Amino acid sequence: MLGGTIGDIEGMPFVEAFRQFQFKAKRENFYNIHVSLVPQPSATGEQKTKPTQNSVRALRGLGLSPDLIICRSSTPIEMAVKEKISMFCHVNPEQVICIHDVSSTYRVPVLLEEQGIIKYFKERLDLPICGYSSYLFSNWKCMADRYERLQKSCSIALVGKYTKLRDCYASVFKALEHSALAINHKLNLMYIDSIDLEPITKAEDPVKFHEAWQKLCIADGIIVPGGFGVRGTLGKLQAISWARTKKIPFLGVCLGMQLAVIEFARNCLDLKDANSTEFEPNTPVPLVIDMPEHNPGNLGGTMRLGLRRTVFVTENSLLRTLYGDVPFIEERHRHRFEVNPSLVSHFDQKDLSFVGQDIDGKRMEIIELTNHPYFVGVQFHPEFSSRPMKPSPPYLGLLLAATGHLDAYLQQICRSSTRGPLRKNDWNSDTSDDSFLEPTMADLEIS
């Protein structure tokens, strides 16, 4: 178990819970990591250890002793400072780990490993770490190196209504960054407030309106993430329509998928009144409805949450191929509304297909548009399962399509399926930074 404390800990009630838990868990299963800042005032340039000493003293006074002290600093911590912290905090020098500001967060695990933290964990907690961990960490180092020498970039427009609070889309940003890194591209994420795309903004603030549309026009790909409420939906629908008609790679997540279905119904099926009961409860064409178990009068505990299985209903699915040609997937959900299954028949024999459904075949989980470079919508949130060395397939597909490499990627997957893992030299005759997903596809666990 890892326990972290920062700065003033006396007002943190969970410290007592940790104190009691350490006796229940036993020493061999409990590990306390104390994170502390080592400030360096610009006036003197001297790295100060007093804050760390005081916080460790206060922690011990509450019944917890740190097994490891992580020291954060703006510049590398001098050895004399490290030894001083070790002496006055009563820990061995190897139990003081120093992390200074680096070029990217991907460098932090490299710093930790260089200071022997993996070996220390293995010995202290008797962890079953095998030689494969060295192989994985070698790949991590390669990824961190590649991140710093990326030359090409890919511009993705994120159209949402919480863009002023960008932490709301932190998981989406990271999923996009993981995928961009996997194909050796920098991510240029452009946040667009969906309201700025609407006619009302054109009337009230023409400059903001044209700036928003300019971003959308230059984007290599467009993503409409999840959200709630009617505000800004018109702008999202316009962005989706732009992506569909202009053949711009598009990914809709949760509400983004629902709006993609509504946009297609209105403009391609002549269902002009198609809408969601979330926005218009009495809509004559309720294409998106609240789930059967959802009680609109009591929002507490009514969301469809957690890991759910999605079954591919056709083998001719782009997303199925990206997931490794599997019959089903399991992804996390977070929604109250869904595509109305009674109206799905309107889409039969049309370009928009519901290629993924739940295990009962009642909930529409994945849509794909044929005759389009990449137009995908998912009811679940694949960004929650994205990892730096295991990018989310829907997001990876968006980045591949946005950079013009999706077809080559899919062809290589088909060829490699009969001959084992896909290596970077399989992509291209040259081995420059244009090659993808080094060192192997097996490391990314996509195929």
GROMACS .gro file of C-alpha atoms in nm:
model
  447
    1MET     CA    1   0.000   0.000   0.000
    2LEU     CA    2   0.129   0.346  -0.084
    3GLY     CA    3   0.064   0.642   0.142
    4GLY     CA    4   0.157   0.993   0.033
    5THR     CA    5   0.163   1.308   0.242
    6ILE     CA    6   0.254   1.657   0.126
    7GLY     CA    7   0.328   1.969   0.330
    8ASP     CA    8   0.094   2.036   0.623
    9ILE     CA    9  -0.046   1.696   0.719
   10GLU     CA   10  -0.202   1.770   1.058
   11GLY     CA   11  -0.539   1.853   0.903
   12MET     CA   12  -0.559   1.532   0.703
   13PRO     CA   13  -0.795   1.286   0.874
   14PHE     CA   14  -0.687   0.997   0.654
   15VAL     CA   15  -0.347   0.987   0.829
   16GLU     CA   16  -0.506   0.813   1.127
   17ALA     CA   17  -0.665   0.560   0.893
   18PHE     CA   18  -0.323   0.487   0.746
   19ARG     CA   19  -0.171   0.458   1.092
   20GLN     CA   20  -0.421   0.192   1.191
   21PHE     CA   21  -0.411   0.016   0.857
   22GLN     CA   22  -0.034  -0.041   0.869
   23PHE     CA   23  -0.081  -0.282   1.161
   24LYS     CA   24  -0.360  -0.473   0.988
   25ALA     CA   25  -0.173  -0.499   0.661
   26LYS     CA   26   0.161  -0.589   0.826
   27ARG     CA   27   0.493  -0.436   0.733
   28GLU     CA   28   0.554  -0.663   0.435
   29ASN     CA   29   0.236  -0.535   0.268
   30PHE     CA   30   0.250  -0.167   0.364
   31TYR     CA   31   0.474   0.097   0.214
   32ASN     CA   32   0.466   0.466   0.299
   33ILE     CA   33   0.599   0.710   0.041
   34HIS     CA   34   0.640   1.066   0.160
   35VAL     CA   35   0.645   1.331  -0.113
   36SER     CA   36   0.804   1.662  -0.023
   37LEU     CA   37   0.909   1.979  -0.203
   38VAL     CA   38   1.268   2.096  -0.178
   39PRO     CA   39   1.240   2.469  -0.254
   40GLN     CA   40   1.520   2.669  -0.404
   41PRO     CA   41   1.473   3.043  -0.344
   42SER     CA   42   1.597   3.250  -0.634
   43ALA     CA   43   1.765   3.496  -0.397
   44THR     CA   44   2.018   3.243  -0.262
   45GLY     CA   45   1.987   2.949  -0.502
   46GLU     CA   46   2.028   2.716  -0.204
   47GLN     CA   47   1.812   2.404  -0.186
   48LYS     CA   48   1.626   2.402   0.146
   49THR     CA   49   1.571   2.078   0.342
   50LYS     CA   50   1.381   2.222   0.642
   51PRO     CA   51   1.032   2.174   0.487
   52THR     CA   52   1.108   1.805   0.435
   53GLN     CA   53   1.250   1.762   0.784
   54ASN     CA   54   0.950   1.932   0.944
   55SER     CA   55   0.692   1.734   0.749
   56VAL     CA   56   0.864   1.402   0.827
   57ARG     CA   57   0.879   1.498   1.196
   58ALA     CA   58   0.508   1.582   1.194
   59LEU     CA   59   0.428   1.256   1.016
   60ARG     CA   60   0.618   1.053   1.274
   61GLY     CA   61   0.436   1.239   1.550
   62LEU     CA   62   0.113   1.103   1.404
   63GLY     CA   63   0.240   0.745   1.406
   64LEU     CA   64   0.370   0.699   1.050
   65SER     CA   65   0.730   0.666   0.937
   66PRO     CA   66   0.820   0.705   0.570
   67ASP     CA   67   0.979   0.408   0.397
   68LEU     CA   68   1.073   0.627   0.105
   69ILE     CA   69   1.108   1.005   0.065
   70ILE     CA   70   1.044   1.150  -0.279
   71CYS     CA   71   1.199   1.496  -0.307
   72ARG     CA   72   1.060   1.727  -0.573
   73SER     CA   73   1.273   2.013  -0.696
   74SER     CA   74   1.310   2.244  -0.994
   75THR     CA   75   1.674   2.146  -1.048
   76PRO     CA   76   1.869   1.825  -0.971
   77ILE     CA   77   1.924   1.785  -0.598
   78GLU     CA   78   2.284   1.792  -0.490
   79MET     CA   79   2.431   1.487  -0.320
   80ALA     CA   80   2.508   1.687  -0.005
   81VAL     CA   81   2.142   1.788   0.020
   82LYS     CA   82   2.030   1.429  -0.029
   83GLU     CA   83   2.265   1.309   0.246
   84LYS     CA   84   2.141   1.584   0.478
   85ILE     CA   85   1.780   1.474   0.426
   86SER     CA   86   1.884   1.114   0.486
   87MET     CA   87   2.060   1.200   0.812
   88PHE     CA   88   1.797   1.428   0.964
   89CYS     CA   89   1.499   1.218   0.852
   90HIS     CA   90   1.653   0.892   0.975
   91VAL     CA   91   1.641   0.697   0.649
   92ASN     CA   92   1.916   0.543   0.438
   93PRO     CA   93   2.046   0.749   0.144
   94GLU     CA   94   1.896   0.502  -0.105
   95GLN     CA   95   1.557   0.574   0.051
   96VAL     CA   96   1.576   0.935  -0.065
   97ILE     CA   97   1.465   0.963  -0.427
   98CYS     CA   98   1.513   1.294  -0.607
   99ILE     CA   99   1.285   1.403  -0.890
  100HIS     CA  100   1.362   1.731  -1.063
  101ASP     CA  101   1.177   1.902  -1.347
  102VAL     CA  102   1.224   1.714  -1.673
  103SER     CA  103   1.124   1.761  -2.035
  104SER     CA  104   0.814   1.540  -2.006
  105THR     CA  105   0.631   1.329  -1.752
  106TYR     CA  106   0.744   1.021  -1.944
  107ARG     CA  107   1.095   1.093  -1.811
  108VAL     CA  108   0.989   1.061  -1.446
  109PRO     CA  109   0.980   0.678  -1.440
  110VAL     CA  110   1.325   0.683  -1.600
  111LEU     CA  111   1.458   0.896  -1.314
  112LEU     CA  112   1.297   0.663  -1.062
  113GLU     CA  113   1.447   0.355  -1.220
  114GLU     CA  114   1.794   0.509  -1.242
  115GLN     CA  115   1.786   0.561  -0.866
  116GLY     CA  116   1.705   0.194  -0.803
  117ILE     CA  117   1.343   0.225  -0.699
  118ILE     CA  118   1.239  -0.096  -0.878
  119LYS     CA  119   1.508  -0.297  -0.705
  120TYR     CA  120   1.417  -0.140  -0.371
  121PHE     CA  121   1.047  -0.223  -0.411
  122LYS     CA  122   1.130  -0.577  -0.511
  123GLU     CA  123   1.342  -0.638  -0.202
  124ARG     CA  124   1.130  -0.445   0.048
  125LEU     CA  125   0.790  -0.587  -0.059
  126ASP     CA  126   0.917  -0.916  -0.199
  127LEU     CA  127   0.753  -0.843  -0.534
  128PRO     CA  128   0.760  -1.113  -0.805
  129ILE     CA  129   0.931  -0.889  -1.060
  130CYS     CA  130   1.078  -1.099  -1.339
  131GLY     CA  131   1.317  -1.019  -1.623
  132TYR     CA  132   1.025  -0.912  -1.845
  133SER     CA  133   1.006  -0.589  -1.646
  134SER     CA  134   1.349  -0.490  -1.782
  135TYR     CA  135   1.223  -0.550  -2.133
  136LEU     CA  136   0.916  -0.335  -2.074
  137PHE     CA  137   1.118  -0.058  -1.915
  138SER     CA  138   1.358  -0.059  -2.207
  139ASN     CA  139   1.058   0.003  -2.432
  140TRP     CA  140   0.943   0.282  -2.200
  141LYS     CA  141   1.283   0.451  -2.235
  142CYS     CA  142   1.254   0.428  -2.613
  143MET     CA  143   0.911   0.588  -2.593
  144ALA     CA  144   1.040   0.873  -2.374
  145ASP     CA  145   1.325   0.932  -2.619
  146ARG     CA  146   1.089   0.937  -2.915
  147TYR     CA  147   0.859   1.186  -2.742
  148GLU     CA  148   1.142   1.438  -2.726
  149ARG     CA  149   1.246   1.410  -3.090
  150LEU     CA  150   0.906   1.416  -3.257
  151GLN     CA  151   0.904   1.639  -3.564
  152LYS     CA  152   0.565   1.597  -3.731
  153SER     CA  153   0.244   1.711  -3.569
  154CYS     CA  154  -0.125   1.632  -3.598
  155SER     CA  155  -0.399   1.882  -3.523
  156ILE     CA  156  -0.714   1.754  -3.355
  157ALA     CA  157  -1.014   1.975  -3.278
  158LEU     CA  158  -1.193   1.891  -2.954
  159VAL     CA  159  -1.543   2.035  -2.972
  160GLY     CA  160  -1.705   2.055  -2.630
  161LYS     CA  161  -1.865   2.293  -2.387
  162TYR     CA  162  -1.627   2.259  -2.091
  163THR     CA  163  -1.320   2.388  -2.274
  164LYS     CA  164  -1.258   2.664  -2.017
  165LEU     CA  165  -1.200   2.387  -1.760
  166ARG     CA  166  -0.967   2.168  -1.960
  167ASP     CA  167  -0.915   1.922  -1.678
  168CYS     CA  168  -1.268   1.804  -1.765
  169TYR     CA  169  -1.112   1.649  -2.076
  170ALA     CA  170  -0.788   1.527  -1.914
  171SER     CA  171  -0.854   1.161  -2.000
  172VAL     CA  172  -0.942   1.250  -2.359
  173PHE     CA  173  -0.626   1.458  -2.395
  174LYS     CA  174  -0.408   1.178  -2.261
  175ALA     CA  175  -0.571   0.917  -2.485
  176LEU     CA  176  -0.506   1.137  -2.787
  177GLU     CA  177  -0.148   1.198  -2.675
  178HIS     CA  178  -0.085   0.825  -2.626
  179SER     CA  179  -0.206   0.756  -2.980
  180ALA     CA  180  -0.012   1.044  -3.133
  181LEU     CA  181   0.306   0.925  -2.964
  182ALA     CA  182   0.247   0.571  -3.088
  183ILE     CA  183   0.260   0.694  -3.449
  184ASN     CA  184   0.549   0.937  -3.388
  185HIS     CA  185   0.353   1.261  -3.405
  186LYS     CA  186   0.318   1.556  -3.173
  187LEU     CA  187  -0.038   1.626  -3.068
  188ASN     CA  188  -0.172   1.973  -3.137
  189LEU     CA  189  -0.503   1.970  -2.954
  190MET     CA  190  -0.726   2.267  -3.036
  191TYR     CA  191  -1.009   2.327  -2.788
  192ILE     CA  192  -1.324   2.469  -2.944
  193ASP     CA  193  -1.620   2.581  -2.738
  194SER     CA  194  -1.916   2.433  -2.925
  195ILE     CA  195  -2.122   2.746  -2.858
  196ASP     CA  196  -1.870   2.949  -3.058
  197LEU     CA  197  -1.971   2.754  -3.371
  198GLU     CA  198  -2.337   2.851  -3.338
  199PRO     CA  199  -2.521   3.138  -3.514
  200ILE     CA  200  -2.584   3.313  -3.184
  201THR     CA  201  -2.209   3.365  -3.140
  202LYS     CA  202  -2.184   3.489  -3.500
  203ALA     CA  203  -2.436   3.761  -3.413
  204GLU     CA  204  -2.289   3.853  -3.075
  205ASP     CA  205  -1.916   3.805  -3.132
  206PRO     CA  206  -1.823   3.752  -3.501
  207VAL     CA  207  -1.449   3.740  -3.425
  208LYS     CA  208  -1.488   3.450  -3.180
  209PHE     CA  209  -1.722   3.275  -3.426
  210HIS     CA  210  -1.475   3.296  -3.716
  211GLU     CA  211  -1.180   3.195  -3.497
  212ALA     CA  212  -1.366   2.882  -3.386
  213TRP     CA  213  -1.456   2.786  -3.741
  214GLN     CA  214  -1.101   2.855  -3.857
  215LYS     CA  215  -0.972   2.602  -3.603
  216LEU     CA  216  -1.229   2.349  -3.719
  217CYS     CA  217  -1.138   2.400  -4.084
  218ILE     CA  218  -0.765   2.340  -4.034
  219ALA     CA  219  -0.807   2.038  -3.806
  220ASP     CA  220  -0.679   1.702  -3.930
  221GLY     CA  221  -0.937   1.527  -3.713
  222ILE     CA  222  -1.236   1.611  -3.494
  223ILE     CA  223  -1.351   1.463  -3.166
  224VAL     CA  224  -1.677   1.534  -2.982
  225PRO     CA  225  -1.648   1.392  -2.629
  226GLY     CA  226  -1.913   1.318  -2.371
  227GLY     CA  227  -2.121   1.570  -2.182
  228PHE     CA  228  -2.466   1.658  -2.055
  229GLY     CA  229  -2.734   1.915  -2.128
  230VAL     CA  230  -2.868   2.098  -2.431
  231ARG     CA  231  -2.630   2.395  -2.419
  232GLY     CA  232  -2.382   2.384  -2.705
  233THR     CA  233  -2.537   2.085  -2.882
  234LEU     CA  234  -2.610   2.283  -3.199
  235GLY     CA  235  -2.242   2.365  -3.235
  236LYS     CA  236  -2.149   2.001  -3.183
  237LEU     CA  237  -2.401   1.896  -3.449
  238GLN     CA  238  -2.250   2.146  -3.692
  239ALA     CA  239  -1.900   2.014  -3.622
  240ILE     CA  240  -2.020   1.657  -3.680
  241SER     CA  241  -2.189   1.758  -4.004
  242TRP     CA  242  -1.869   1.928  -4.115
  243ALA     CA  243  -1.665   1.614  -4.042
  244ARG     CA  244  -1.913   1.390  -4.224
  245THR     CA  245  -1.955   1.601  -4.539
  246LYS     CA  246  -1.592   1.713  -4.568
  247LYS     CA  247  -1.455   1.363  -4.502
  248ILE     CA  248  -1.264   1.474  -4.192
  249PRO     CA  249  -1.173   1.187  -3.953
  250PHE     CA  250  -1.417   1.195  -3.663
  251LEU     CA  251  -1.465   1.024  -3.329
  252GLY     CA  252  -1.776   1.071  -3.116
  253VAL     CA  253  -1.772   0.952  -2.756
  254CYS     CA  254  -2.090   0.898  -2.553
  255LEU     CA  255  -2.293   1.213  -2.624
  256GLY     CA  256  -2.073   1.263  -2.930
  257MET     CA  257  -2.198   0.932  -3.071
  258GLN     CA  258  -2.561   1.014  -2.991
  259LEU     CA  259  -2.533   1.350  -3.169
  260ALA     CA  260  -2.369   1.180  -3.469
  261VAL     CA  261  -2.672   0.953  -3.499
  262ILE     CA  262  -2.909   1.251  -3.471
  263GLU     CA  263  -2.713   1.452  -3.730
  264PHE     CA  264  -2.722   1.164  -3.977
  265ALA     CA  265  -3.094   1.108  -3.924
  266ARG     CA  266  -3.176   1.473  -3.979
  267ASN     CA  267  -2.961   1.529  -4.286
  268CYS     CA  268  -2.951   1.186  -4.453
  269LEU     CA  269  -3.276   1.016  -4.351
  270ASP     CA  270  -3.496   1.325  -4.369
  271LEU     CA  271  -3.598   1.284  -4.005
  272LYS     CA  272  -3.582   1.658  -3.939
  273ASP     CA  273  -3.741   1.627  -3.593
  274ALA     CA  274  -3.499   1.361  -3.469
  275ASN     CA  275  -3.372   1.457  -3.126
  276SER     CA  276  -3.285   1.336  -2.779
  277THR     CA  277  -3.536   1.336  -2.497
  278GLU     CA  278  -3.258   1.483  -2.288
  279PHE     CA  279  -3.289   1.803  -2.491
  280GLU     CA  280  -3.654   1.786  -2.594
  281PRO     CA  281  -3.866   1.552  -2.376
  282ASN     CA  282  -4.164   1.565  -2.614
  283THR     CA  283  -3.976   1.530  -2.941
  284PRO     CA  284  -4.188   1.358  -3.212
  285VAL     CA  285  -3.885   1.149  -3.317
  286PRO     CA  286  -3.713   1.034  -2.993
  287LEU     CA  287  -3.398   0.897  -3.151
  288VAL     CA  288  -3.207   0.910  -2.822
  289ILE     CA  289  -3.396   0.818  -2.505
  290ASP     CA  290  -3.331   0.773  -2.136
  291MET     CA  291  -3.252   0.419  -2.038
  292PRO     CA  292  -3.534   0.198  -1.900
  293GLU     CA  293  -3.384   0.191  -1.551
  294HIS     CA  294  -3.337   0.567  -1.548
  295ASN     CA  295  -3.580   0.760  -1.331
  296PRO     CA  296  -3.568   1.124  -1.448
  297GLY     CA  297  -3.708   1.240  -1.115
  298ASN     CA  298  -3.415   1.101  -0.922
  299LEU     CA  299  -3.076   1.133  -1.090
  300GLY     CA  300  -2.883   0.968  -0.807
  301GLY     CA  301  -2.751   0.622  -0.895
  302THR     CA  302  -2.922   0.608  -1.233
  303MET     CA  303  -2.623   0.613  -1.467
  304ARG     CA  304  -2.502   0.309  -1.654
  305LEU     CA  305  -2.153   0.279  -1.512
  306GLY     CA  306  -1.857   0.048  -1.514
  307LEU     CA  307  -1.712  -0.216  -1.741
  308ARG     CA  308  -1.965  -0.350  -1.992
  309ARG     CA  309  -1.933  -0.594  -2.279
  310THR     CA  310  -1.986  -0.481  -2.638
  311VAL     CA  311  -2.038  -0.748  -2.905
  312PHE     CA  312  -1.945  -0.685  -3.267
  313VAL     CA  313  -2.244  -0.782  -3.479
  314THR     CA  314  -2.048  -0.784  -3.805
  315GLU     CA  315  -1.702  -0.899  -3.905
  316ASN     CA  316  -1.675  -0.614  -4.154
  317SER     CA  317  -1.604  -0.352  -3.890
  318LEU     CA  318  -1.320  -0.103  -3.885
  319LEU     CA  319  -1.316  -0.080  -3.507
  320ARG     CA  320  -1.322  -0.457  -3.473
  321THR     CA  321  -1.003  -0.472  -3.679
  322LEU     CA  322  -0.843  -0.201  -3.467
  323TYR     CA  323  -0.925  -0.399  -3.154
  324GLY     CA  324  -0.751  -0.703  -3.300
  325ASP     CA  325  -1.039  -0.879  -3.476
  326VAL     CA  326  -1.201  -0.991  -3.150
  327PRO     CA  327  -1.570  -1.090  -3.122
  328PHE     CA  328  -1.632  -0.858  -2.827
  329ILE     CA  329  -1.466  -0.593  -2.614
  330GLU     CA  330  -1.515  -0.462  -2.262
  331GLU     CA  331  -1.502  -0.088  -2.200
  332ARG     CA  332  -1.618   0.148  -1.927
  333HIS     CA  333  -1.950   0.332  -1.954
  334ARG     CA  334  -2.092   0.647  -1.803
  335HIS     CA  335  -2.427   0.757  -1.946
  336ARG     CA  336  -2.802   0.785  -1.889
  337PHE     CA  337  -2.924   0.808  -2.248
  338GLU     CA  338  -2.896   0.572  -2.543
  339VAL     CA  339  -3.000   0.533  -2.905
  340ASN     CA  340  -3.365   0.429  -2.925
  341PRO     CA  341  -3.356   0.062  -3.040
  342SER     CA  342  -3.707   0.089  -3.187
  343LEU     CA  343  -3.582   0.341  -3.445
  344VAL     CA  344  -3.267   0.158  -3.550
  345SER     CA  345  -3.453   0.000  -3.843
  346HIS     CA  346  -3.455   0.341  -4.014
  347PHE     CA  347  -3.080   0.300  -4.066
  348ASP     CA  348  -3.103  -0.036  -4.241
  349GLN     CA  349  -2.928  -0.040  -4.578
  350LYS     CA  350  -2.783   0.304  -4.505
  351ASP     CA  351  -2.421   0.417  -4.479
  352LEU     CA  352  -2.438   0.450  -4.100
  353SER     CA  353  -2.423   0.110  -3.932
  354PHE     CA  354  -2.455  -0.002  -3.571
  355VAL     CA  355  -2.166  -0.249  -3.570
  356GLY     CA  356  -2.148  -0.297  -3.193
  357GLN     CA  357  -2.426  -0.374  -2.945
  358ASP     CA  358  -2.459  -0.493  -2.588
  359ILE     CA  359  -2.487  -0.864  -2.513
  360ASP     CA  360  -2.869  -0.849  -2.536
  361GLY     CA  361  -2.865  -0.667  -2.867
  362LYS     CA  362  -3.078  -0.384  -2.728
  363ARG     CA  363  -2.825  -0.108  -2.673
  364MET     CA  364  -2.633   0.046  -2.961
  365GLU     CA  365  -2.267   0.075  -2.864
  366ILE     CA  366  -2.068   0.149  -3.183
  367ILE     CA  367  -2.150   0.327  -3.509
  368GLU     CA  368  -1.942   0.343  -3.825
  369LEU     CA  369  -1.996   0.533  -4.146
  370THR     CA  370  -1.896   0.371  -4.471
  371ASN     CA  371  -1.743   0.567  -4.758
  372HIS     CA  372  -1.562   0.787  -4.509
  373PRO     CA  373  -1.193   0.790  -4.402
  374TYR     CA  374  -1.289   0.746  -4.036
  375PHE     CA  375  -1.627   0.826  -3.887
  376VAL     CA  376  -1.675   0.631  -3.563
  377GLY     CA  377  -1.894   0.677  -3.258
  378VAL     CA  378  -1.883   0.481  -2.934
  379GLN     CA  379  -2.128   0.489  -2.644
  380PHE     CA  380  -1.856   0.390  -2.397
  381HIS     CA  381  -1.549   0.588  -2.287
  382PRO     CA  382  -1.240   0.420  -2.434
  383GLU     CA  383  -1.013   0.697  -2.304
  384PHE     CA  384  -1.044   0.551  -1.954
  385SER     CA  385  -0.847   0.242  -2.057
  386SER     CA  386  -0.583   0.414  -2.270
  387ARG     CA  387  -0.223   0.377  -2.154
  388PRO     CA  388   0.106   0.530  -2.282
  389MET     CA  389   0.220   0.198  -2.429
  390LYS     CA  390  -0.130   0.071  -2.499
  391PRO     CA  391  -0.325   0.344  -2.679
  392SER     CA  392  -0.700   0.312  -2.706
  393PRO     CA  393  -0.795   0.163  -3.047
  394PRO     CA  394  -1.071   0.418  -3.128
  395TYR     CA  395  -0.834   0.704  -3.052
  396LEU     CA  396  -0.547   0.538  -3.234
  397GLY     CA  397  -0.771   0.497  -3.539
  398LEU     CA  398  -0.858   0.866  -3.530
  399LEU     CA  399  -0.491   0.970  -3.521
  400LEU     CA  400  -0.396   0.722  -3.792
  401ALA     CA  401  -0.673   0.850  -4.018
  402ALA     CA  402  -0.588   1.213  -3.941
  403THR     CA  403  -0.228   1.154  -4.048
  404GLY     CA  404  -0.323   0.951  -4.356
  405HIS     CA  405  -0.179   0.621  -4.233
  406LEU     CA  406  -0.490   0.423  -4.139
  407ASP     CA  407  -0.509   0.217  -4.458
  408ALA     CA  408  -0.143   0.115  -4.436
  409TYR     CA  409  -0.191   0.023  -4.072
  410LEU     CA  410  -0.494  -0.195  -4.143
  411GLN     CA  411  -0.321  -0.368  -4.433
  412GLN     CA  412  -0.020  -0.442  -4.216
  413ILE     CA  413  -0.243  -0.586  -3.943
  414CYS     CA  414  -0.392  -0.826  -4.197
  415ARG     CA  415  -0.049  -0.933  -4.319
  416SER     CA  416   0.095  -0.971  -3.970
  417SER     CA  417  -0.195  -1.180  -3.842
  418THR     CA  418  -0.042  -1.487  -4.004
  419ARG     CA  419   0.321  -1.421  -3.913
  420GLY     CA  420   0.333  -1.296  -3.557
  421PRO     CA  421   0.403  -0.954  -3.400
  422LEU     CA  422   0.428  -0.649  -3.622
  423ARG     CA  423   0.763  -0.476  -3.607
  424LYS     CA  424   0.841  -0.121  -3.701
  425ASN     CA  425   1.037  -0.218  -4.013
  426ASP     CA  426   0.722  -0.387  -4.146
  427TRP     CA  427   0.565  -0.048  -4.190
  428ASN     CA  428   0.798   0.110  -4.439
  429SER     CA  429   1.111   0.043  -4.635
  430ASP     CA  430   1.288   0.325  -4.453
  431THR     CA  431   1.347   0.320  -4.078
  432SER     CA  432   1.323   0.692  -4.015
  433ASP     CA  433   1.091   0.851  -3.764
  434ASP     CA  434   0.806   0.790  -4.009
  435SER     CA  435   0.795   0.425  -3.902
  436PHE     CA  436   0.534   0.342  -3.641
  437LEU     CA  437   0.487   0.186  -3.301
  438GLU     CA  438   0.841   0.093  -3.219
  439PRO     CA  439   0.967  -0.149  -3.115
  440THR     CA  440   0.681  -0.398  -3.169
  441MET     CA  441   0.307  -0.415  -3.187
  442ALA     CA  442   0.319  -0.677  -2.912
  443ASP     CA  443   0.447  -0.412  -2.674
  444LEU     CA  444   0.138  -0.203  -2.739
  445GLU     CA  445  -0.090  -0.505  -2.694
  446ILE     CA  446  -0.318  -0.387  -2.972
  447SER     CA  447  -0.294  -0.685  -3.201
   0.00000   0.00000   0.00000
